[in-house]
Coordinates of C-alpha atoms in Angstrom, one line a residue:
Chain X
M1 CA 48.1 -10.6 -16.0
K2 CA 47.2 -9.3 -19.5
L3 CA 47.3 -12.9 -20.9
E4 CA 45.0 -14.2 -18.2
K5 CA 42.5 -11.5 -18.8
T6 CA 42.4 -12.0 -22.6
K7 CA 42.2 -15.8 -22.1
A8 CA 39.2 -15.4 -19.7
Q9 CA 37.5 -13.1 -22.2
L10 CA 37.9 -15.6 -25.0
K11 CA 36.7 -18.4 -22.9
K12 CA 33.7 -16.5 -21.8
G13 CA 32.8 -15.8 -25.4
V14 CA 32.7 -19.5 -26.4
L15 CA 31.2 -20.7 -23.1
E16 CA 27.7 -20.2 -24.2
Y17 CA 28.3 -22.3 -27.4
C18 CA 30.0 -25.0 -25.3
I19 CA 27.1 -25.2 -22.8
L20 CA 24.6 -25.7 -25.6
S21 CA 27.0 -28.1 -27.3
V22 CA 27.4 -30.2 -24.1
L23 CA 23.7 -30.5 -23.9
G24 CA 23.4 -31.3 -27.6
N25 CA 22.9 -35.1 -27.1
E26 CA 21.0 -35.6 -23.8
P27 CA 19.6 -33.8 -20.7
L28 CA 22.4 -33.3 -18.1
Y29 CA 22.6 -32.7 -14.4
I30 CA 24.2 -29.4 -13.6
S31 CA 27.2 -31.0 -11.9
D32 CA 27.8 -33.2 -15.0
I33 CA 27.7 -30.2 -17.3
L34 CA 30.3 -28.6 -15.0
L35 CA 32.4 -31.8 -15.0
T36 CA 32.5 -31.9 -18.8
L37 CA 33.4 -28.2 -19.1
E38 CA 36.1 -28.5 -16.5
K39 CA 37.6 -31.5 -18.1
S40 CA 38.2 -29.4 -21.3
D41 CA 39.6 -26.6 -19.2
L42 CA 37.0 -24.2 -20.3
V43 CA 35.8 -23.0 -16.9
A44 CA 37.9 -21.3 -14.4
V45 CA 35.3 -20.9 -11.7
E46 CA 31.9 -22.8 -11.7
G47 CA 30.0 -19.7 -10.7
T48 CA 30.2 -18.3 -14.3
V49 CA 28.0 -21.1 -15.5
Y50 CA 24.9 -20.6 -13.4
P51 CA 23.9 -17.1 -14.6
M52 CA 24.4 -18.3 -18.1
L53 CA 22.3 -21.4 -17.7
V54 CA 19.4 -19.5 -16.1
R55 CA 19.7 -16.8 -18.8
L56 CA 19.6 -19.3 -21.6
K57 CA 16.7 -21.0 -20.0
N58 CA 14.8 -17.7 -19.7
E59 CA 15.5 -17.0 -23.3
G60 CA 13.8 -20.2 -24.3
Y61 CA 16.9 -22.2 -25.5
L62 CA 17.0 -24.5 -22.5
G63 CA 14.4 -26.3 -20.4
Y64 CA 14.8 -28.3 -17.2
H65 CA 13.2 -30.9 -15.1
W66 CA 13.8 -32.4 -11.6
E67 CA 14.9 -35.9 -10.9
E68 CA 14.8 -37.7 -7.6
A69 CA 18.3 -38.9 -6.7
G70 CA 17.9 -41.4 -3.9
E71 CA 18.8 -39.6 -0.7
G72 CA 19.5 -35.9 -0.7
Q73 CA 17.9 -33.2 -2.8
P74 CA 16.4 -33.8 -6.2
R75 CA 18.6 -33.0 -9.2
K76 CA 18.0 -30.3 -11.8
Y77 CA 18.5 -31.5 -15.3
Y78 CA 18.9 -29.1 -18.2
S79 CA 18.1 -30.0 -21.8
L80 CA 18.0 -28.3 -25.2
T81 CA 14.6 -27.0 -26.5
E82 CA 13.7 -26.9 -30.2
P83 CA 14.8 -23.2 -30.5
G84 CA 17.9 -24.2 -28.5
K85 CA 18.7 -26.9 -31.1
A86 CA 18.3 -24.4 -34.0
F87 CA 20.4 -21.8 -32.1
L88 CA 23.1 -24.4 -31.5
G89 CA 23.1 -25.3 -35.2
E90 CA 23.6 -21.7 -36.2
L91 CA 26.3 -21.2 -33.6
G92 CA 28.1 -24.4 -34.8
K93 CA 28.1 -23.1 -38.4
F94 CA 29.5 -19.8 -37.3
W95 CA 32.1 -21.4 -35.1
N96 CA 33.4 -23.4 -38.1
E97 CA 33.6 -20.3 -40.2
L98 CA 35.4 -18.5 -37.4
N99 CA 37.8 -21.4 -36.9
K100 CA 38.5 -21.5 -40.6
A101 CA 39.0 -17.7 -40.8
V102 CA 41.5 -17.8 -37.9
L103 CA 43.5 -20.7 -39.3
N104 CA 43.4 -19.1 -42.8
M105 CA 44.8 -15.9 -41.4
N106 CA 47.5 -17.6 -39.4
S107 CA 48.7 -19.7 -42.3
K108 CA 49.1 -16.6 -44.5
M109 CA 51.3 -14.9 -41.9
Chain H
M1 CA 38.3 -29.8 19.2
K2 CA 36.6 -26.8 17.6
K3 CA 33.1 -25.8 18.3
T4 CA 30.7 -26.8 15.6
V5 CA 27.3 -25.6 14.5
T6 CA 24.6 -27.3 12.5
I7 CA 23.4 -25.6 9.3
N8 CA 20.9 -26.6 6.6
I9 CA 21.6 -25.8 3.0
R10 CA 18.8 -26.6 0.7
G11 CA 17.7 -29.6 2.7
N12 CA 21.1 -30.9 3.5
V13 CA 22.2 -30.8 7.1
F14 CA 25.9 -30.2 7.9
H15 CA 28.0 -29.9 11.0
I16 CA 30.3 -27.1 10.4
E17 CA 33.1 -25.5 12.5
E18 CA 32.4 -22.1 13.7
D19 CA 35.0 -20.2 11.8
A20 CA 34.1 -22.1 8.7
Y21 CA 30.5 -21.2 9.2
Q22 CA 31.5 -17.5 9.5
K23 CA 33.3 -17.8 6.2
L24 CA 30.5 -19.7 4.4
S25 CA 27.8 -17.3 5.6
E26 CA 29.8 -14.3 4.4
Y27 CA 30.2 -16.0 1.1
L28 CA 26.5 -16.8 0.7
E29 CA 25.7 -13.3 1.9
D30 CA 28.0 -11.9 -0.8
L31 CA 26.2 -14.0 -3.4
A32 CA 22.8 -12.9 -2.2
Q33 CA 24.0 -9.3 -2.5
H34 CA 25.1 -9.9 -6.0
F35 CA 22.1 -11.7 -7.1
D36 CA 19.6 -9.3 -5.6
G37 CA 17.1 -9.0 -8.4
Q38 CA 13.9 -10.7 -9.4
E39 CA 13.0 -14.3 -10.4
A40 CA 16.1 -15.1 -12.5
D41 CA 18.5 -14.1 -9.7
Q42 CA 16.7 -16.2 -7.2
E43 CA 17.0 -19.2 -9.5
I44 CA 20.7 -18.7 -10.0
L45 CA 21.2 -18.4 -6.3
Q46 CA 19.2 -21.6 -5.6
D47 CA 21.3 -23.5 -8.2
I48 CA 24.5 -22.2 -6.7
E49 CA 23.5 -23.1 -3.2
S50 CA 22.5 -26.6 -4.4
R51 CA 25.9 -27.0 -5.9
V52 CA 27.6 -25.7 -2.7
A53 CA 25.6 -28.3 -0.7
E54 CA 26.6 -31.0 -3.1
L55 CA 30.3 -30.1 -3.0
L56 CA 30.2 -30.1 0.8
Q57 CA 28.3 -33.4 0.8
N58 CA 31.1 -34.9 -1.3
K59 CA 33.7 -33.8 1.3
I60 CA 31.6 -35.5 4.1
Q61 CA 31.4 -38.7 2.1
E62 CA 35.2 -38.6 1.8
G63 CA 35.1 -39.4 5.5
N64 CA 35.2 -36.0 7.2
E65 CA 33.1 -35.4 10.3
A66 CA 32.6 -31.7 10.1
I67 CA 33.1 -29.0 7.6
T68 CA 36.4 -27.1 8.2
E69 CA 37.5 -23.7 7.0
E70 CA 39.8 -25.3 4.4
M71 CA 36.9 -27.1 2.9
V72 CA 34.8 -23.9 2.6
A73 CA 37.8 -22.2 1.1
D74 CA 38.1 -25.0 -1.4
V75 CA 34.5 -24.8 -2.4
M76 CA 34.8 -21.0 -2.7
N77 CA 37.8 -21.4 -5.0
R78 CA 35.9 -23.8 -7.1
M79 CA 32.8 -21.7 -7.4
G80 CA 34.5 -18.3 -7.7
S81 CA 33.6 -15.0 -6.2
P82 CA 30.6 -12.9 -7.3
K83 CA 32.8 -10.6 -9.4
D84 CA 33.9 -13.6 -11.5
F85 CA 30.2 -14.3 -12.2
M86 CA 29.4 -11.4 -14.4
D87 CA 27.4 -12.5 -17.4
D88 CA 28.2 -9.6 -19.8
E89 CA 25.0 -9.9 -21.7
D90 CA 22.7 -8.7 -19.0
S91 CA 23.1 -5.7 -16.7
N92 CA 24.7 -7.7 -13.9
S93 CA 28.1 -6.0 -14.3
A94 CA 26.7 -2.6 -14.0
K95 CA 24.4 -3.8 -11.2
A96 CA 27.3 -5.4 -9.4
E97 CA 29.3 -2.2 -9.4
A98 CA 26.4 -0.3 -8.1
K99 CA 26.0 -2.8 -5.4
M100 CA 29.6 -2.9 -4.2
P101 CA 29.4 -0.1 -1.6
K102 CA 26.4 -1.6 0.1
I103 CA 26.6 -2.4 3.8
K104 CA 27.0 -6.1 4.5
A105 CA 24.6 -8.3 6.4
K106 CA 21.4 -6.4 6.0
K107 CA 18.4 -7.7 7.9
R108 CA 15.2 -8.4 6.1
L109 CA 11.9 -9.7 7.3
Y110 CA 11.0 -13.1 5.9
R111 CA 8.5 -15.8 6.8
D112 CA 10.3 -18.6 8.5
G113 CA 9.0 -21.7 6.8
E114 CA 11.1 -24.1 8.9
N115 CA 9.7 -23.0 12.3
R116 CA 6.2 -22.3 11.2
V117 CA 2.9 -23.2 12.8
L118 CA 0.7 -21.6 10.1
G119 CA 2.5 -19.4 7.6
G120 CA 5.7 -18.7 9.5
V121 CA 4.7 -15.1 10.1
C122 CA 5.2 -15.2 13.9
S123 CA 8.5 -17.1 13.7
G124 CA 9.8 -14.8 11.0
M125 CA 8.9 -11.7 13.0
S126 CA 10.4 -13.1 16.2
T127 CA 13.6 -13.8 14.3
Y128 CA 13.6 -10.3 13.0
F129 CA 13.0 -8.8 16.4
N130 CA 15.2 -11.4 18.1
I131 CA 12.6 -12.7 20.6
D132 CA 11.0 -16.1 21.3
P133 CA 8.3 -16.8 18.7
V134 CA 6.2 -18.3 21.5
F135 CA 5.5 -14.8 22.9
L136 CA 4.3 -13.6 19.5
R137 CA 2.1 -16.6 19.0
I138 CA 0.5 -16.3 22.5
L139 CA 0.0 -12.6 21.9
F140 CA -1.6 -13.3 18.6
V141 CA -3.9 -16.1 19.8
V142 CA -5.0 -13.9 22.8
L143 CA -5.7 -11.0 20.5
V144 CA -7.8 -13.3 18.3
F145 CA -9.8 -14.6 21.2
L146 CA -10.3 -11.2 22.6
G147 CA -12.2 -10.5 19.4
V148 CA -9.6 -8.2 17.9
G149 CA -10.4 -9.5 14.4
V150 CA -8.0 -7.1 12.9
S151 CA -5.1 -9.2 14.1
G152 CA -6.2 -12.1 11.9
F153 CA -6.6 -9.8 9.0
I154 CA -3.1 -8.4 9.5
Y155 CA -1.7 -12.0 9.8
L156 CA -3.3 -12.9 6.4
I157 CA -1.9 -9.7 4.8
L158 CA 1.6 -10.5 6.1
W159 CA 1.3 -14.1 5.0
V160 CA 0.6 -12.9 1.5
V161 CA 3.1 -10.0 1.2
V162 CA 6.1 -11.2 3.2
P163 CA 8.1 -13.7 1.2
K164 CA 9.3 -17.0 2.7
A165 CA 13.0 -17.4 3.3
K166 CA 13.8 -19.9 0.5
T167 CA 17.5 -19.8 0.0
T168 CA 20.1 -20.2 2.7
A169 CA 21.3 -16.7 2.0
Q170 CA 17.8 -15.4 2.7
R171 CA 17.8 -17.4 6.0
L172 CA 21.0 -15.7 6.9
E173 CA 19.6 -12.3 5.9
M174 CA 16.6 -13.1 8.1
R175 CA 19.0 -13.2 11.1
G176 CA 21.4 -10.6 9.8
E177 CA 22.7 -7.6 11.6
E178 CA 20.7 -4.4 11.5
A179 CA 22.2 -1.2 10.0
T180 CA 22.7 0.3 13.4
I181 CA 25.0 3.3 13.9
R182 CA 27.6 0.9 15.4
N183 CA 27.5 -1.4 12.4
I184 CA 27.8 1.5 10.0
K185 CA 30.8 2.8 11.9
K186 CA 32.3 -0.6 11.9
S187 CA 31.9 -1.1 8.1
V188 CA 33.3 2.4 7.5
Q189 CA 36.4 1.6 9.6
E190 CA 36.9 -1.6 7.6
E191 CA 36.7 0.4 4.5
M192 CA 39.2 2.9 5.8
T193 CA 41.8 0.2 6.6
E194 CA 41.3 -1.1 3.1
V195 CA 41.8 2.4 1.7
K196 CA 45.1 2.7 3.7
K197 CA 46.2 -0.7 2.5
S198 CA 45.5 0.0 -1.2
F199 CA 47.1 3.4 -0.8
A200 CA 50.2 1.7 0.4
E201 CA 50.1 -0.8 -2.4
N202 CA 49.1 1.2 -5.4
G203 CA 50.4 4.6 -4.4
G204 CA 47.0 6.1 -4.2
S205 CA 45.6 5.6 -7.6
E206 CA 42.6 3.8 -6.2
I207 CA 42.1 6.1 -3.3
V208 CA 39.6 8.3 -5.1
S209 CA 37.1 5.5 -5.9
Q210 CA 37.6 3.9 -2.4
G211 CA 37.0 7.2 -0.7
K212 CA 33.9 7.6 -2.7
S213 CA 32.5 4.3 -1.6
V214 CA 33.1 5.3 2.0
G215 CA 31.0 8.3 1.4
I216 CA 28.3 6.2 -0.2
K217 CA 28.4 3.9 2.8
V218 CA 27.8 6.7 5.2
A219 CA 25.0 8.0 2.9
N220 CA 23.5 4.6 2.8
G221 CA 23.6 4.4 6.6
M222 CA 21.8 7.8 6.9
G223 CA 19.4 6.7 4.2
R224 CA 18.6 3.6 6.1
F225 CA 17.9 5.6 9.2
L226 CA 15.7 8.0 7.3
A227 CA 13.9 5.1 5.6
V228 CA 13.1 3.5 9.0
L229 CA 11.9 6.9 10.3
V230 CA 9.7 7.6 7.3
G231 CA 8.6 4.0 7.1
S232 CA 7.5 4.1 10.8
L233 CA 5.6 7.3 10.2
L234 CA 3.9 5.7 7.2
I235 CA 3.0 2.6 9.2
V236 CA 1.5 4.7 12.0
T237 CA -0.5 6.9 9.6
G238 CA -1.6 4.0 7.4
F239 CA -2.5 1.8 10.3
F240 CA -4.5 4.2 12.5
G241 CA -6.0 5.9 9.4
F242 CA -7.3 2.6 8.2
I243 CA -8.6 1.4 11.6
F244 CA -10.3 4.7 12.4
F245 CA -11.7 4.9 9.0
L246 CA -13.1 1.4 9.2
I247 CA -14.6 1.9 12.6
S248 CA -16.2 5.2 11.7
V249 CA -17.7 3.8 8.6
L250 CA -19.0 0.6 10.3
L251 CA -20.4 2.4 13.3
G252 CA -21.5 5.4 11.3
N253 CA -19.9 7.6 13.9
T254 CA -18.6 11.0 13.6
V255 CA -15.1 9.8 14.4
L256 CA -14.5 10.2 10.8
H257 CA -14.2 14.0 10.8
T258 CA -11.2 13.7 13.0
T259 CA -9.4 11.3 10.7
I260 CA -10.1 12.4 7.1
S261 CA -10.5 16.0 7.6
G262 CA -9.6 18.2 4.8
I263 CA -12.3 17.1 2.4
H264 CA -15.3 17.7 4.5
P265 CA -14.2 18.4 8.1
D266 CA -17.6 17.5 9.7
V267 CA -19.3 14.9 7.7
D268 CA -21.0 11.9 9.1
V269 CA -20.6 9.8 5.9
S270 CA -22.8 6.8 6.6
G271 CA -25.4 8.9 8.4
I272 CA -25.8 11.3 5.5
L273 CA -25.6 8.6 2.9
G274 CA -28.5 6.9 4.7
F275 CA -30.6 10.0 4.0
M276 CA -29.6 10.2 0.4
V277 CA -29.9 6.8 -1.0
S278 CA -31.7 3.5 -0.3
P279 CA -30.1 1.0 2.2
G280 CA -28.8 -1.4 -0.5
T281 CA -27.1 1.5 -2.3
V282 CA -25.7 2.7 1.0
S283 CA -23.9 -0.6 1.7
L284 CA -22.6 -0.7 -1.9
A285 CA -21.5 3.0 -1.7
L286 CA -19.9 2.4 1.7
L287 CA -18.0 -0.6 0.4
L288 CA -16.7 1.3 -2.5
L289 CA -15.8 4.2 -0.3
V290 CA -13.9 1.9 2.0
L291 CA -11.9 0.7 -1.0
V292 CA -11.4 4.2 -2.5
I293 CA -10.1 5.6 0.8
G294 CA -8.8 2.4 2.4
I295 CA -6.6 1.2 -0.4
P296 CA -4.3 4.3 -0.4
L297 CA -4.1 3.9 3.4
L298 CA -3.2 0.2 3.0
V299 CA -0.6 1.2 0.4
L300 CA 0.9 3.6 2.9
L301 CA 1.0 0.8 5.5
F302 CA 2.6 -1.5 3.0
A303 CA 5.2 0.9 1.8
G304 CA 6.0 1.7 5.5
T305 CA 6.5 -1.9 6.5
K306 CA 8.6 -2.4 3.4
M307 CA 10.8 0.5 4.3
V308 CA 11.3 -0.7 7.8
F309 CA 11.5 -4.4 7.4
R310 CA 12.8 -4.5 3.8
Y311 CA 11.2 -7.7 2.7
K312 CA 11.1 -8.3 -1.0
T313 CA 7.8 -8.4 -2.9
N314 CA 6.5 -8.2 -6.4
N315 CA 5.9 -4.5 -6.2
K316 CA 4.7 -4.2 -9.7
A317 CA 1.9 -6.8 -9.3
I318 CA 0.8 -5.5 -5.9
G319 CA 0.9 -1.9 -7.1
L320 CA -0.9 -2.6 -10.3
G321 CA -3.5 -4.8 -8.5
A322 CA -4.1 -2.2 -5.8
F323 CA -4.4 0.6 -8.4
G324 CA -6.7 -1.5 -10.5
I325 CA -9.1 -2.3 -7.7
W326 CA -8.9 1.4 -6.5
L327 CA -9.7 2.6 -10.0
V328 CA -12.6 0.2 -10.4
A329 CA -14.0 1.2 -7.0
L330 CA -13.6 4.9 -7.9
L331 CA -15.4 4.5 -11.2
S332 CA -18.2 2.4 -9.6
L333 CA -18.6 5.0 -6.9
A334 CA -18.9 7.6 -9.7
A335 CA -21.4 5.4 -11.5
V336 CA -23.5 5.0 -8.3
G337 CA -23.4 8.8 -8.0
V338 CA -24.6 9.3 -11.6
G339 CA -27.4 6.8 -10.9
Q340 CA -28.4 8.9 -8.0
A341 CA -28.6 12.0 -10.2
D342 CA -31.6 10.3 -11.8
N343 CA -33.5 10.7 -8.6
F344 CA -33.3 14.5 -9.1
K345 CA -34.7 14.7 -12.6
Q346 CA -38.2 16.1 -11.9
K347 CA -39.0 19.1 -9.8
S348 CA -42.3 19.6 -8.1
S349 CA -43.7 22.2 -5.8
A350 CA -46.8 22.9 -3.7
T351 CA -48.1 25.7 -1.6
I352 CA -50.2 25.6 1.6
S353 CA -51.7 28.7 3.1
K354 CA -52.9 29.0 6.6
I355 CA -54.9 32.0 7.8
L356 CA -54.1 33.0 11.3
E357 CA -57.2 33.7 13.4
T358 CA -56.1 37.1 14.6
P359 CA -58.9 39.6 13.6
H360 CA -58.1 42.1 16.4
V361 CA -54.3 41.9 16.4
K362 CA -52.6 45.1 15.2
T363 CA -49.1 43.9 15.6
L364 CA -48.0 40.3 15.0
Y365 CA -44.9 39.2 17.0
I366 CA -42.8 36.6 15.1
N367 CA -40.6 34.4 17.3
V368 CA -38.7 31.2 17.1
N369 CA -40.4 28.2 18.7
T370 CA -38.1 27.4 21.6
T371 CA -40.4 24.9 23.1
S372 CA -39.4 22.2 20.6
S373 CA -36.3 21.7 22.8
D374 CA -36.1 18.0 21.8
V375 CA -34.1 19.2 18.9
D376 CA -30.4 19.1 19.8
E377 CA -28.2 20.5 17.2
N378 CA -25.7 18.1 15.6
T379 CA -22.5 19.0 14.0
S380 CA -22.9 17.1 10.8
K381 CA -23.9 19.4 8.0
F382 CA -24.1 19.2 4.3
N383 CA -25.6 21.7 1.8
E384 CA -28.3 23.5 3.6
F385 CA -29.1 20.5 5.8
E386 CA -28.1 19.2 9.2
L387 CA -28.4 15.9 10.9
I388 CA -30.2 16.5 14.1
K389 CA -31.5 14.2 16.9
Q390 CA -35.2 14.5 17.4
N391 CA -36.9 12.2 20.0
N392 CA -33.7 10.2 20.0
K393 CA -33.9 9.6 16.3
L394 CA -31.5 11.0 13.7
V395 CA -33.4 13.1 11.2
L396 CA -32.4 15.3 8.4
A397 CA -33.3 18.9 9.0
G398 CA -33.4 21.8 6.6
H399 CA -33.4 25.6 7.1
P400 CA -36.5 27.2 5.7
E401 CA -36.3 30.6 4.1
V402 CA -38.4 33.2 5.8
K403 CA -40.1 36.0 3.9
I404 CA -42.5 38.7 4.9
E405 CA -44.9 40.0 2.2
S406 CA -48.0 42.1 2.1
T407 CA -51.5 40.8 1.5
S408 CA -54.7 42.5 0.6
A409 CA -56.7 40.2 2.9
S410 CA -57.6 41.4 6.3
D411 CA -56.0 38.6 8.3
F412 CA -52.4 37.5 8.9
A413 CA -51.5 34.3 7.1
V414 CA -48.6 31.9 6.8
V415 CA -47.8 30.4 3.4
L416 CA -45.6 27.3 3.1
S417 CA -44.1 26.8 -0.4
K418 CA -42.6 23.3 -0.6
Q419 CA -40.3 22.1 -3.3
A420 CA -38.7 18.8 -4.0
R421 CA -37.2 16.7 -6.8
G422 CA -37.7 13.1 -7.8
K423 CA -37.4 10.5 -10.6
N424 CA -40.8 11.6 -12.0
S425 CA -43.4 14.1 -11.0
A426 CA -45.3 11.5 -8.8
D427 CA -42.0 10.7 -7.0
A428 CA -41.3 14.4 -6.7
Q429 CA -44.7 14.9 -5.3
K430 CA -44.2 12.1 -2.7
N431 CA -40.8 13.6 -1.7
L432 CA -42.5 16.9 -1.4
S433 CA -45.2 15.6 1.0
G434 CA -42.4 14.3 3.3
I435 CA -41.5 17.9 4.3
V436 CA -42.7 18.4 7.9
Y437 CA -42.8 21.9 9.2
N438 CA -44.6 23.2 12.3
F439 CA -45.6 26.7 13.4
A440 CA -48.0 27.8 16.0
S441 CA -49.8 31.0 16.8
K442 CA -51.0 32.1 20.2
D443 CA -52.7 35.4 20.8
S444 CA -50.6 37.9 18.8
T445 CA -47.5 35.8 18.6
L446 CA -46.4 33.5 15.8
Y447 CA -43.9 30.8 16.7
L448 CA -41.9 29.4 13.8
D449 CA -39.8 26.2 14.0
R450 CA -36.2 26.7 13.3
F451 CA -36.0 23.6 11.1
F452 CA -38.2 21.6 8.7
T453 CA -37.6 17.9 8.9
L454 CA -38.0 15.1 6.4
D455 CA -40.5 12.4 7.3
N456 CA -39.5 8.8 8.2
Q457 CA -37.5 7.0 5.6
E458 CA -37.6 10.1 3.4
K459 CA -34.5 10.6 1.3
W460 CA -32.9 13.9 0.6
R461 CA -34.2 15.1 -2.8
K462 CA -33.3 18.8 -2.6
Q463 CA -36.4 19.6 -0.6
E464 CA -36.8 23.3 0.0
L465 CA -39.3 25.3 2.0
V466 CA -40.1 29.0 1.9
V467 CA -42.2 30.3 4.9
T468 CA -43.9 33.5 3.9
V469 CA -45.7 35.5 6.5
K470 CA -48.5 37.5 4.9
V471 CA -49.1 40.8 6.6
P472 CA -52.2 42.9 5.7
V473 CA -51.5 46.4 4.6
G474 CA -51.7 48.8 7.5
K475 CA -50.8 46.2 10.2
H476 CA -47.5 45.9 12.0
V477 CA -45.1 43.1 12.5
Y478 CA -42.4 42.7 15.1
I479 CA -39.5 40.4 14.0
G480 CA -38.1 38.6 17.1
K481 CA -34.4 38.7 17.9
D482 CA -34.2 34.9 17.7
L483 CA -34.9 35.1 14.0
E484 CA -31.5 36.4 13.4
T485 CA -30.1 32.9 13.2
M486 CA -32.7 31.9 10.6
N487 CA -32.4 32.3 6.8
L488 CA -34.2 35.6 6.3
D489 CA -35.1 37.2 2.9
I490 CA -37.2 40.2 3.7
N491 CA -37.6 43.2 1.5
N492 CA -38.0 46.6 3.2
L493 CA -38.2 50.2 2.1
D494 CA -35.4 51.3 4.5
N495 CA -32.8 49.2 2.8
I496 CA -31.8 47.6 6.0
W497 CA -29.9 44.3 5.8
D498 CA -32.0 41.2 6.7
K499 CA -30.1 40.3 9.8
E500 CA -30.5 43.8 11.2
M501 CA -34.3 43.8 10.8
V502 CA -34.7 41.7 13.9
G503 CA -35.8 43.3 17.2
K504 CA -37.7 46.0 15.5
T505 CA -41.3 46.7 14.6
W506 CA -42.3 47.2 11.0
E507 CA -45.3 48.6 9.3
M508 CA -46.7 47.1 6.1
T509 CA -47.5 49.8 3.6
A510 CA -48.8 49.3 0.1
E511 CA -45.2 49.7 -1.1
G512 CA -43.6 47.4 1.4
L513 CA -42.3 47.2 5.0
L514 CA -41.4 50.5 6.7
L515 CA -39.4 50.7 9.9
K516 CA -41.6 52.0 12.7
K517 CA -39.7 54.6 14.7

């Protein structure tokens, strides 16, 4: 129980970085974003992603547009904005530092 | 074969088994409860519903006919429950906790865009009240054709303020159960069984918080009942207040004093305004007055309908907008009033004397002219003036002041001292000449009119009139009992109060009036 909880917390912490990272190359449809995240076992339930997407969008890091998809509803595509790209860059740097720090610490033990 | 229903989730139509539908609608309801805030929450909810629709669509494409309960459970597993959704960086977690004890399946008024003819107001209302929309539409059309223009007005207002049911959760909410006593009891019972269960499982550690939430539920139920009660009261007050107010202003009737009593219990607003300012200014002032008094009444109405039907609106925008318009109207009204003050700048006065042909009369009898019976008293008063009907015309009538003074001349005389104000002295002079006052003398009796009136089209400019009866020294004057109701200001040597001087004969001495025993 304790393990699951800590795991979930850690995942949640890096999820924001991962969402931005997934969108780093091209605009993506929500379901594709989810697919990528699920493949890498980052997301336990899909529901966590939506509030984060909308919040990042409202904070100006993400933008979106609609695309017609044959039959059925139009699809919502999210993409990185300029501030989003800068933000991703900073987060990437920090992640590398963090990664190094953790590895460093573990190797000393 | 299970019974299936057809549902529409964000433009996708599904056949779904009844128990699966139950489960799905509860889930969407839960989500709607969780994401209950402003813009951002709506967007999250729409995104999630789109995804749910997509996942279900995939299941159908795999060759299934109808959605089953397992499929819904599968989708729910994949999406997670609202409590997994907490995005720590905003207040959602605190919000979610605060929301937990809410009663499920609240009913809200929405506009039903899918069954609309115009704006979906009738269909939304009929869904809310659980009746056939056709009845409401017929009622509405009949009202419009009967010339009840207000109904069109109300329709437009509802169109603007009632939101359209956009998400599926909102569509469910639109049909949801109402917080009736039975439902409250039901939800409390559900909660109690949960309490018992958790007591059995956890040995009572959670019972405190659970018990609290039962309390909150009951309180919420009571709160809902009170909200409906207060809301209904607000609706009735706001609605009738506004309608009566509008009618009274438009017709210039005295209905007004029954509705907005308190300020000036008997004021015929438009009637009096007509005597104070020019017609153009009257319409402007009336319009402003409608806004200044009407907006608070509409806000009451709005707040009431919100409390009863619980539709969501942008309260801030509506509130600020209404307050802004109200403030502008109030300031404009004040500006119009200040502009009016200009009309009172200059004062002017004039005196007219008329000697009464009464050489042999020893005692002059002063009475009120009762033959001018075409004057019916009217209840509207302001300052010293009244609105009266004279020859079927509404005129402004003032109360003259009556004085009795001595004169060294040998005849009785009546002196009229008129006073009025205006923009400049010429204007004041013109306003002054509008004062009409009649008196008549016959034999030894002087008949005074009770009122002076203002000539046709004459505005109120603080016109005043003093009627002074000049009595030669040594002669007598009898003050008729009728004069008691007039505005008397008579000095006498006996120090008797003005009102008690009536019905008595007085002698004019060199020093003043002396009671004749």
